[in-house]
Structure formats: C-alpha cells, structure tokens
C-alpha cells in the first residue's frame, strides 16, 4: 500500500504524495497532455487504498451479508458493518442511523417515498404502524426547498407533493448567490424543509443552523443534501441537528453505487420502508409482513457490499489526512480560482466571489462563448471541467443563463492546475477571437 501523507491541521499538505495514491491522475489525455482533473464535484477519483480494500474483500471474503452462517458470510457481514461504523463516526452519527443506499439521489427518494407511504391508507394497512402518522402529508401541507438545489433534492419533493396533494414552496436565490432568507416560505403549514449544505454550482454554504431553527419552530422535518459538504469538510450531523441527510460515496474518494442516508434514530424507527423484500423484514406471513428495525428496514435485498467496504476505506483515507486539512487545502484552491478568474476580462463567476461561507465549486461563463465550446478547447488541453446546467436548471434560470462551466476540486488538486485552468480560459478566448 502506498503511504499516505498525513498532515496536522494547519500544515501544508504533501499533495504530491497524495497524488501518487491516485493512479488515474498520472495518465495523460488528448495527445499526451497531463490530465488536469477539475470535475470532482461530479465524481472524485479513488486512491489505491480504496481500490485495494475492494479488491482484497472480493478476493478473500466475498459473500452475501446478513444471510449465511458460513465463514465467508460472517467475514463479509463484519466488514460491511465495520464500514457502517466508521462512516457513521465520520459524520457524527450513530451506527444505526446510517442506511446504505445506491447514491444520494436514492437516499433522498427513500425519505420522500417513506413519507408518501405514510400518507396513504390508514395505520396498519401495510405494516405501517401508528408511528408513521407523523409523516403524513396531504392538501394544505407544504414542503419547502430552495432554488439552488440539485435536481436530486428538488424533483423527489415535487413528486411527493404531486402524490400527496401538498404544495411545494422554495427559498429564492439572491443575485450574489445566497439564499434569500428575508423572504421565508416556511410557515405553520410546512412539514419538510429540504436544502443543500453546499451548492454544487455556486459553492454557497447556506446557514444550516438557522434553517434548522426555523424548521423546528414550526415542527417541520429537515433534510440536508450533504453531497458537496461531507467529501470536503468536517461535518457533524448530530451537532447540525438535521433530521435526515444524504451523501454519495463516489464524491468522497469512494466507489460509485453506494450512498448514505442519515436519519435520526427515532425518525427512522417511525418511517415506513421505501423498497420492500428480503433482508428488511421481521416476520412474513401470506396475510402481511412486519419490518425489521432500521437500518435493515431500509436495505432490502442483497446490498452493495464491496462498495460499502470501499467507502469505509475512503473514510479512513480522509481521516488520515484530516478533514480540517482537506477543507483548508480546497479553500486555498477556491480562493486562487476566484481571484484569478475575476481578473480575466470577459469572465463572470456565478455566485459568491469570496470564500466566506463557500466551498470549492466555481461556476463561470466566458462572454461570447458557449460553455460546451469552451469545454472542448479546455479538454483539448487535458483540462476536465463540467459544463451544462449541472442538474440545477432552476438555479441557472434564476441567473438568466442556460448553462455554465464548473471547476471543482478535491484534496489531490494543485495550484498549478488552477493556473492551467486560467491559461486554458485565456486560450479559449483567443481561439474564439473574443480575447479582450
Ligand atoms: C448537491 C448534490 N446533490 C445531489 C447529487 C446527486 O448525487 P448522486 O448522483 O450521487 O445521487 C449531486 C451530484 O452531483 C450533488 O452535487
């Protein structure tokens, strides 16, 4: 195994050593150009430690978890549950508050479908006990979200409203890319407040504690989309006081095909299941079934096992670096990007221009050039950025643009790569004859 560069908080990271852990970062693209990977907001790369953990598990202990009594099944179950423990500790949660899902999208849908399952029929109908009544929604109730959400934290709530007759309301976004807290849609009718911990486009970090306070004041549940926060900064879900939270393994140096739903124990115990079948039951008769306590209740079927083990290894890897150090490093990259792009005539940044209450996703436009055209020129120089609406169409509409270019980072990125991006943007302007 490659040694990992660990750094005390505040110290400069040995990024070269970290990069050596990521085999993909040493490859070249487009006629032998070094890869400049600035798309970790979409998906991050995986270190050898994660790849090794998955491979070792598959080569030595692969079996269906929680099913057999044989040696491999026992080892697989232990490895799977050990990953859950480490992932729970990583986000300040208890082990039985962590449910494995396919990704964050599925985790948010799990909550929305759980709530709509609680909203049809009467208690006892489908093994839903009276406790689920607290999640019942209907006409007159409201779900609040924000204009800066990824579609994953918007469409499931639109659908929940459609199924139950509830109404969707939202916080708007100000011109400088913050939530408009002055025009607050939360009222006594609000049952759910779903919002992002960090915008995947603007990098904006909304005031979680304040939103939780406002939601609690009217008895509404909070659902935090932590997809862009958990991979990049220390997050303590108990301290934040949210009711539910979701994040994805593939954005935090872990595998794809694994996500996490966090739910306060008391709420997971009352929430009806989303998917049903094997592994999530307590008792099954032809007349009906009862369900296991969480987290098993929400993990129907054989789960994604090597992916959970890989995510456990990703958490170990991040812990060794230290999330304070990860955050400080990405903050430095973000500050440099904001500063240098702002200096370029013809380039405008969407969202906050300082690093205050802001993480490392920098979306921008180049005057006179369509983002897709820009990305082709950047790609030709080996620079991987994301272009499009980044699954945040309403947000782009609020800014009056169709799409944008987004650079996003992880712990393996360097200041030299930021310089490469800025030089690439200048080259793009020259190529299209719009250089000022
Ligand atoms: C803020 C945010 N929420 C949700 C998602 C959805 O994540 P996944 O596709 O892994 O479910 C993403 C992915 O880009 C995201 O950035």
PDB file of C-alpha atoms in Angstrom, residues 175-321:
ATOM      1  CA  UNK A 175     -28.065  37.976  -7.154  1.00  0.00           C
ATOM      2  CA  UNK A 176     -24.871  37.247  -5.239  1.00  0.00           C
ATOM      3  CA  UNK A 177     -25.789  33.574  -4.950  1.00  0.00           C
ATOM      4  CA  UNK A 178     -27.018  33.390  -1.376  1.00  0.00           C
ATOM      5  CA  UNK A 179     -30.371  32.138  -0.109  1.00  0.00           C
ATOM      6  CA  UNK A 180     -32.894  34.948   0.243  1.00  0.00           C
ATOM      7  CA  UNK A 181     -33.632  34.412   3.925  1.00  0.00           C
ATOM      8  CA  UNK A 182     -35.706  37.592   4.132  1.00  0.00           C
ATOM      9  CA  UNK A 183     -38.499  36.087   2.043  1.00  0.00           C
ATOM     10  CA  UNK A 184     -39.043  32.974   4.079  1.00  0.00           C
ATOM     11  CA  UNK A 185     -41.581  30.440   2.706  1.00  0.00           C
ATOM     12  CA  UNK A 186     -41.592  28.444   5.985  1.00  0.00           C
ATOM     13  CA  UNK A 187     -44.971  28.669   7.729  1.00  0.00           C
ATOM     14  CA  UNK A 188     -47.086  26.690  10.172  1.00  0.00           C
ATOM     15  CA  UNK A 189     -48.121  24.565   7.181  1.00  0.00           C
ATOM     16  CA  UNK A 190     -44.547  23.467   6.402  1.00  0.00           C
ATOM     17  CA  UNK A 191     -43.887  19.775   7.035  1.00  0.00           C
ATOM     18  CA  UNK A 192     -40.478  19.363   5.394  1.00  0.00           C
ATOM     19  CA  UNK A 193     -37.579  21.737   4.721  1.00  0.00           C
ATOM     20  CA  UNK A 194     -35.068  20.210   2.275  1.00  0.00           C
ATOM     21  CA  UNK A 195     -31.921  22.158   1.445  1.00  0.00           C
ATOM     22  CA  UNK A 196     -28.347  21.777   0.353  1.00  0.00           C
ATOM     23  CA  UNK A 197     -25.335  22.002   2.636  1.00  0.00           C
ATOM     24  CA  UNK A 198     -23.299  23.361  -0.258  1.00  0.00           C
ATOM     25  CA  UNK A 199     -24.478  24.304  -3.732  1.00  0.00           C
ATOM     26  CA  UNK A 200     -22.887  22.136  -6.409  1.00  0.00           C
ATOM     27  CA  UNK A 201     -22.872  25.152  -8.753  1.00  0.00           C
ATOM     28  CA  UNK A 202     -22.302  28.267  -6.652  1.00  0.00           C
ATOM     29  CA  UNK A 203     -20.335  26.697  -3.816  1.00  0.00           C
ATOM     30  CA  UNK A 204     -22.650  28.609  -1.443  1.00  0.00           C
ATOM     31  CA  UNK A 205     -22.972  27.178   2.063  1.00  0.00           C
ATOM     32  CA  UNK A 206     -26.388  28.170   3.459  1.00  0.00           C
ATOM     33  CA  UNK A 207     -26.773  28.818   7.213  1.00  0.00           C
ATOM     34  CA  UNK A 208     -27.782  25.307   8.274  1.00  0.00           C
ATOM     35  CA  UNK A 209     -28.303  26.088  11.956  1.00  0.00           C
ATOM     36  CA  UNK A 210     -30.625  28.999  11.133  1.00  0.00           C
ATOM     37  CA  UNK A 211     -32.674  26.922   8.684  1.00  0.00           C
ATOM     38  CA  UNK A 212     -32.916  24.086  11.208  1.00  0.00           C
ATOM     39  CA  UNK A 213     -34.054  26.582  13.848  1.00  0.00           C
ATOM     40  CA  UNK A 214     -36.769  27.965  11.553  1.00  0.00           C
ATOM     41  CA  UNK A 215     -37.953  24.483  10.536  1.00  0.00           C
ATOM     42  CA  UNK A 216     -38.061  23.270  14.132  1.00  0.00           C
ATOM     43  CA  UNK A 217     -40.032  26.309  15.215  1.00  0.00           C
ATOM     44  CA  UNK A 218     -42.945  25.060  13.070  1.00  0.00           C
ATOM     45  CA  UNK A 219     -42.352  21.332  13.700  1.00  0.00           C
ATOM     46  CA  UNK A 220     -41.067  20.613  10.166  1.00  0.00           C
ATOM     47  CA  UNK A 221     -38.506  17.906   9.352  1.00  0.00           C
ATOM     48  CA  UNK A 222     -35.182  18.949   7.849  1.00  0.00           C
ATOM     49  CA  UNK A 223     -33.484  17.054   5.021  1.00  0.00           C
ATOM     50  CA  UNK A 224     -29.894  18.094   4.291  1.00  0.00           C
ATOM     51  CA  UNK A 225     -28.283  17.367   0.950  1.00  0.00           C
ATOM     52  CA  UNK A 226     -24.716  16.854   2.157  1.00  0.00           C
ATOM     53  CA  UNK A 227     -23.353  15.612  -1.193  1.00  0.00           C
ATOM     54  CA  UNK A 228     -20.969  18.531  -1.589  1.00  0.00           C
ATOM     55  CA  UNK A 229     -20.099  19.049   2.083  1.00  0.00           C
ATOM     56  CA  UNK A 230     -19.259  15.655   3.585  1.00  0.00           C
ATOM     57  CA  UNK A 231     -16.496  14.987   0.986  1.00  0.00           C
ATOM     58  CA  UNK A 232     -14.786  18.340   1.575  1.00  0.00           C
ATOM     59  CA  UNK A 233     -15.111  19.483   5.186  1.00  0.00           C
ATOM     60  CA  UNK A 234     -15.679  18.137   8.702  1.00  0.00           C
ATOM     61  CA  UNK A 235     -19.413  17.505   9.155  1.00  0.00           C
ATOM     62  CA  UNK A 236     -21.122  16.585  12.425  1.00  0.00           C
ATOM     63  CA  UNK A 237     -24.746  15.749  11.691  1.00  0.00           C
ATOM     64  CA  UNK A 238     -25.738  15.479  15.359  1.00  0.00           C
ATOM     65  CA  UNK A 239     -24.282  18.911  16.022  1.00  0.00           C
ATOM     66  CA  UNK A 240     -26.104  20.372  12.994  1.00  0.00           C
ATOM     67  CA  UNK A 241     -29.359  18.945  14.336  1.00  0.00           C
ATOM     68  CA  UNK A 242     -30.806  17.953  10.965  1.00  0.00           C
ATOM     69  CA  UNK A 243     -33.367  15.148  10.829  1.00  0.00           C
ATOM     70  CA  UNK A 244     -32.161  13.475   7.625  1.00  0.00           C
ATOM     71  CA  UNK A 245     -29.079  13.882   5.440  1.00  0.00           C
ATOM     72  CA  UNK A 246     -27.799  12.267   2.256  1.00  0.00           C
ATOM     73  CA  UNK A 247     -24.420  11.900   0.546  1.00  0.00           C
ATOM     74  CA  UNK A 248     -22.736   9.759  -2.120  1.00  0.00           C
ATOM     75  CA  UNK A 249     -19.602   7.604  -1.917  1.00  0.00           C
ATOM     76  CA  UNK A 250     -18.303   8.496  -5.368  1.00  0.00           C
ATOM     77  CA  UNK A 251     -17.852  12.167  -4.487  1.00  0.00           C
ATOM     78  CA  UNK A 252     -15.674  11.413  -1.434  1.00  0.00           C
ATOM     79  CA  UNK A 253     -12.905   9.291  -2.969  1.00  0.00           C
ATOM     80  CA  UNK A 254     -15.066   6.172  -2.611  1.00  0.00           C
ATOM     81  CA  UNK A 255     -16.867   3.873  -5.042  1.00  0.00           C
ATOM     82  CA  UNK A 256     -19.939   4.642  -7.102  1.00  0.00           C
ATOM     83  CA  UNK A 257     -23.044   2.586  -6.366  1.00  0.00           C
ATOM     84  CA  UNK A 258     -23.030   3.454  -2.673  1.00  0.00           C
ATOM     85  CA  UNK A 259     -24.683   6.350  -0.894  1.00  0.00           C
ATOM     86  CA  UNK A 260     -25.742   7.098   2.633  1.00  0.00           C
ATOM     87  CA  UNK A 261     -28.973   8.185   4.204  1.00  0.00           C
ATOM     88  CA  UNK A 262     -28.626   9.538   7.720  1.00  0.00           C
ATOM     89  CA  UNK A 263     -31.790   9.717   9.781  1.00  0.00           C
ATOM     90  CA  UNK A 264     -32.279  10.462  13.462  1.00  0.00           C
ATOM     91  CA  UNK A 265     -32.917   7.081  15.091  1.00  0.00           C
ATOM     92  CA  UNK A 266     -36.370   7.982  16.371  1.00  0.00           C
ATOM     93  CA  UNK A 267     -37.421   9.063  12.850  1.00  0.00           C
ATOM     94  CA  UNK A 268     -36.006   6.048  11.025  1.00  0.00           C
ATOM     95  CA  UNK A 269     -37.860   3.857  13.515  1.00  0.00           C
ATOM     96  CA  UNK A 270     -41.151   5.504  12.502  1.00  0.00           C
ATOM     97  CA  UNK A 271     -40.595   5.959   8.753  1.00  0.00           C
ATOM     98  CA  UNK A 272     -42.294   3.329   6.546  1.00  0.00           C
ATOM     99  CA  UNK A 273     -39.977   1.452   4.170  1.00  0.00           C
ATOM    100  CA  UNK A 274     -39.345   2.542   0.601  1.00  0.00           C
ATOM    101  CA  UNK A 275     -38.243  -0.717  -1.078  1.00  0.00           C
ATOM    102  CA  UNK A 276     -39.525  -3.988   0.324  1.00  0.00           C
ATOM    103  CA  UNK A 277     -38.474  -7.638   0.018  1.00  0.00           C
ATOM    104  CA  UNK A 278     -35.757  -9.798   1.538  1.00  0.00           C
ATOM    105  CA  UNK A 279     -33.484  -8.714   4.397  1.00  0.00           C
ATOM    106  CA  UNK A 280     -35.758  -5.901   5.580  1.00  0.00           C
ATOM    107  CA  UNK A 281     -38.455  -7.967   7.266  1.00  0.00           C
ATOM    108  CA  UNK A 282     -39.157  -9.073  10.805  1.00  0.00           C
ATOM    109  CA  UNK A 283     -41.956 -11.554  10.130  1.00  0.00           C
ATOM    110  CA  UNK A 284     -43.592 -12.601   6.855  1.00  0.00           C
ATOM    111  CA  UNK A 285     -46.958 -14.331   6.505  1.00  0.00           C
ATOM    112  CA  UNK A 286     -49.149 -14.625   3.422  1.00  0.00           C
ATOM    113  CA  UNK A 287     -51.516 -12.119   5.022  1.00  0.00           C
ATOM    114  CA  UNK A 288     -48.866  -9.474   5.575  1.00  0.00           C
ATOM    115  CA  UNK A 289     -45.434  -8.666   6.945  1.00  0.00           C
ATOM    116  CA  UNK A 290     -43.737  -6.682   9.658  1.00  0.00           C
ATOM    117  CA  UNK A 291     -40.432  -4.957   9.221  1.00  0.00           C
ATOM    118  CA  UNK A 292     -37.016  -5.064  10.835  1.00  0.00           C
ATOM    119  CA  UNK A 293     -35.711  -2.121  12.822  1.00  0.00           C
ATOM    120  CA  UNK A 294     -33.535   0.396  10.939  1.00  0.00           C
ATOM    121  CA  UNK A 295     -31.124   0.407   9.241  1.00  0.00           C
ATOM    122  CA  UNK A 296     -32.056  -3.106   7.934  1.00  0.00           C
ATOM    123  CA  UNK A 297     -35.631  -1.950   7.233  1.00  0.00           C
ATOM    124  CA  UNK A 298     -34.298   0.313   4.501  1.00  0.00           C
ATOM    125  CA  UNK A 299     -31.801  -2.101   2.950  1.00  0.00           C
ATOM    126  CA  UNK A 300     -33.980  -4.549   1.029  1.00  0.00           C
ATOM    127  CA  UNK A 301     -32.210  -7.262  -0.950  1.00  0.00           C
ATOM    128  CA  UNK A 302     -28.510  -8.093  -1.089  1.00  0.00           C
ATOM    129  CA  UNK A 303     -26.748  -4.762  -0.614  1.00  0.00           C
ATOM    130  CA  UNK A 304     -23.734  -3.290  -2.424  1.00  0.00           C
ATOM    131  CA  UNK A 305     -21.100  -4.884  -0.252  1.00  0.00           C
ATOM    132  CA  UNK A 306     -17.669  -4.230  -1.761  1.00  0.00           C
ATOM    133  CA  UNK A 307     -18.779  -0.638  -2.375  1.00  0.00           C
ATOM    134  CA  UNK A 308     -19.571  -0.183   1.339  1.00  0.00           C
ATOM    135  CA  UNK A 309     -16.156  -1.594   2.183  1.00  0.00           C
ATOM    136  CA  UNK A 310     -14.576   0.782  -0.351  1.00  0.00           C
ATOM    137  CA  UNK A 311     -16.412   3.721   1.185  1.00  0.00           C
ATOM    138  CA  UNK A 312     -15.157   2.646   4.621  1.00  0.00           C
ATOM    139  CA  UNK A 313     -11.624   2.747   3.208  1.00  0.00           C
ATOM    140  CA  UNK A 314     -12.260   6.199   1.685  1.00  0.00           C
ATOM    141  CA  UNK A 315     -13.329   7.481   5.094  1.00  0.00           C
ATOM    142  CA  UNK A 316     -10.169   6.001   6.666  1.00  0.00           C
ATOM    143  CA  UNK A 317      -8.118   7.717   3.978  1.00  0.00           C
ATOM    144  CA  UNK A 318      -9.788  11.101   4.528  1.00  0.00           C
ATOM    145  CA  UNK A 319      -9.451  10.721   8.301  1.00  0.00           C
ATOM    146  CA  UNK A 320      -5.729  10.139   7.968  1.00  0.00           C
ATOM    147  CA  UNK A 321      -5.337  13.377   6.027  1.00  0.00           C
TER     148      UNK A 321
END
